[in-house]
Tab-separated table of C-alpha atoms in Angstrom:
chain	number	residue	atom	x	y	z
A	1	ASP	CA	21.070	1.831	16.274
A	2	ILE	CA	17.364	1.619	15.514
A	3	GLY	CA	16.781	5.355	15.888
A	4	ALA	CA	19.494	6.210	13.381
A	5	ARG	CA	18.177	3.647	10.892
A	6	ALA	CA	14.631	4.988	11.277
A	7	LEU	CA	15.778	8.559	10.693
A	8	SER	CA	17.822	7.433	7.711
A	9	HIS	CA	14.802	5.616	6.251
A	10	LEU	CA	12.549	8.642	6.757
A	11	SER	CA	15.160	10.861	5.156
A	12	ASP	CA	15.522	8.475	2.196
A	13	ALA	CA	11.722	8.434	1.819
A	14	GLY	CA	11.572	12.240	2.013
A	15	GLN	CA	8.934	12.062	4.735
A	16	ASN	CA	8.582	12.983	8.365
A	17	TYR	CA	7.335	10.445	10.902
A	18	PHE	CA	3.637	11.247	10.500
A	19	GLN	CA	3.767	11.409	6.698
A	20	HIS	CA	5.451	8.018	6.702
A	21	LEU	CA	2.940	6.662	9.226
A	22	TRP	CA	-0.057	7.639	7.105
A	23	PHE	CA	1.610	6.473	3.899
A	24	ALA	CA	2.364	3.066	5.431
A	25	LEU	CA	-1.117	2.725	6.954
A	26	GLY	CA	-2.738	3.719	3.644
A	27	SER	CA	-0.609	1.188	1.788
A	28	ALA	CA	-1.464	-1.523	4.331
A	29	TRP	CA	-5.181	-0.749	3.973
A	30	TRP	CA	-5.103	-1.076	0.194
A	31	LEU	CA	-3.025	-4.261	0.420
A	32	LEU	CA	-5.681	-5.718	2.717
A	33	VAL	CA	-8.494	-4.687	0.365
A	34	THR	CA	-6.534	-6.125	-2.560
A	35	ALA	CA	-6.028	-9.415	-0.700
A	36	VAL	CA	-9.791	-9.699	-0.154
A	37	VAL	CA	-10.465	-8.938	-3.822
A	38	CYS	CA	-7.873	-11.513	-4.872
A	39	THR	CA	-9.454	-14.116	-2.588
A	40	LEU	CA	-12.901	-13.421	-4.030
A	41	HIS	CA	-11.486	-13.761	-7.537
A	42	ALA	CA	-9.828	-17.063	-6.579
A	43	VAL	CA	-13.191	-18.484	-5.510
A	44	LEU	CA	-15.188	-16.872	-8.326
A	45	PRO	CA	-12.724	-16.418	-11.201
A	46	PHE	CA	-15.288	-14.714	-13.428
A	47	ILE	CA	-15.511	-11.656	-11.128
A	48	LEU	CA	-12.966	-8.911	-10.486
A	49	VAL	CA	-10.818	-10.266	-13.301
A	50	THR	CA	-8.360	-7.356	-13.558
A	51	THR	CA	-8.897	-5.623	-10.219
A	52	THR	CA	-5.996	-7.211	-8.333
A	53	SER	CA	-3.421	-6.597	-11.056
A	54	ARG	CA	-4.583	-2.994	-11.514
A	55	ARG	CA	-4.503	-2.320	-7.762
A	56	VAL	CA	-1.018	-3.818	-7.423
A	57	ALA	CA	0.185	-1.617	-10.305
A	58	VAL	CA	-1.283	1.494	-8.616
A	59	LEU	CA	0.353	0.575	-5.302
A	60	ALA	CA	3.698	-0.011	-7.001
A	61	GLU	CA	3.456	3.421	-8.650
A	62	LYS	CA	2.635	5.054	-5.321
A	63	LEU	CA	5.514	3.284	-3.597
A	64	GLU	CA	7.895	4.569	-6.238
A	65	GLY	CA	6.500	8.090	-5.890
A	66	GLY	CA	5.904	8.012	-2.126
A	67	VAL	CA	2.223	8.942	-2.331
A	68	ALA	CA	-0.538	7.037	-0.539
A	69	GLU	CA	-4.280	7.519	-0.807
């Protein structure tokens, strides 16, 4: 049952629906920004040299801790 799985996921994440919504949307936003930065770096490898790896590390930390910007 989808409802039971959703509630289980929210419980596992320690968040209510709206906390999870904003966390997921914030994560998606930063993933999008990071994808653009990575694309720019691919075209111009001398710019934004460490930005993608640093942003991915920050996102990974936030996913582990359940905190989004």
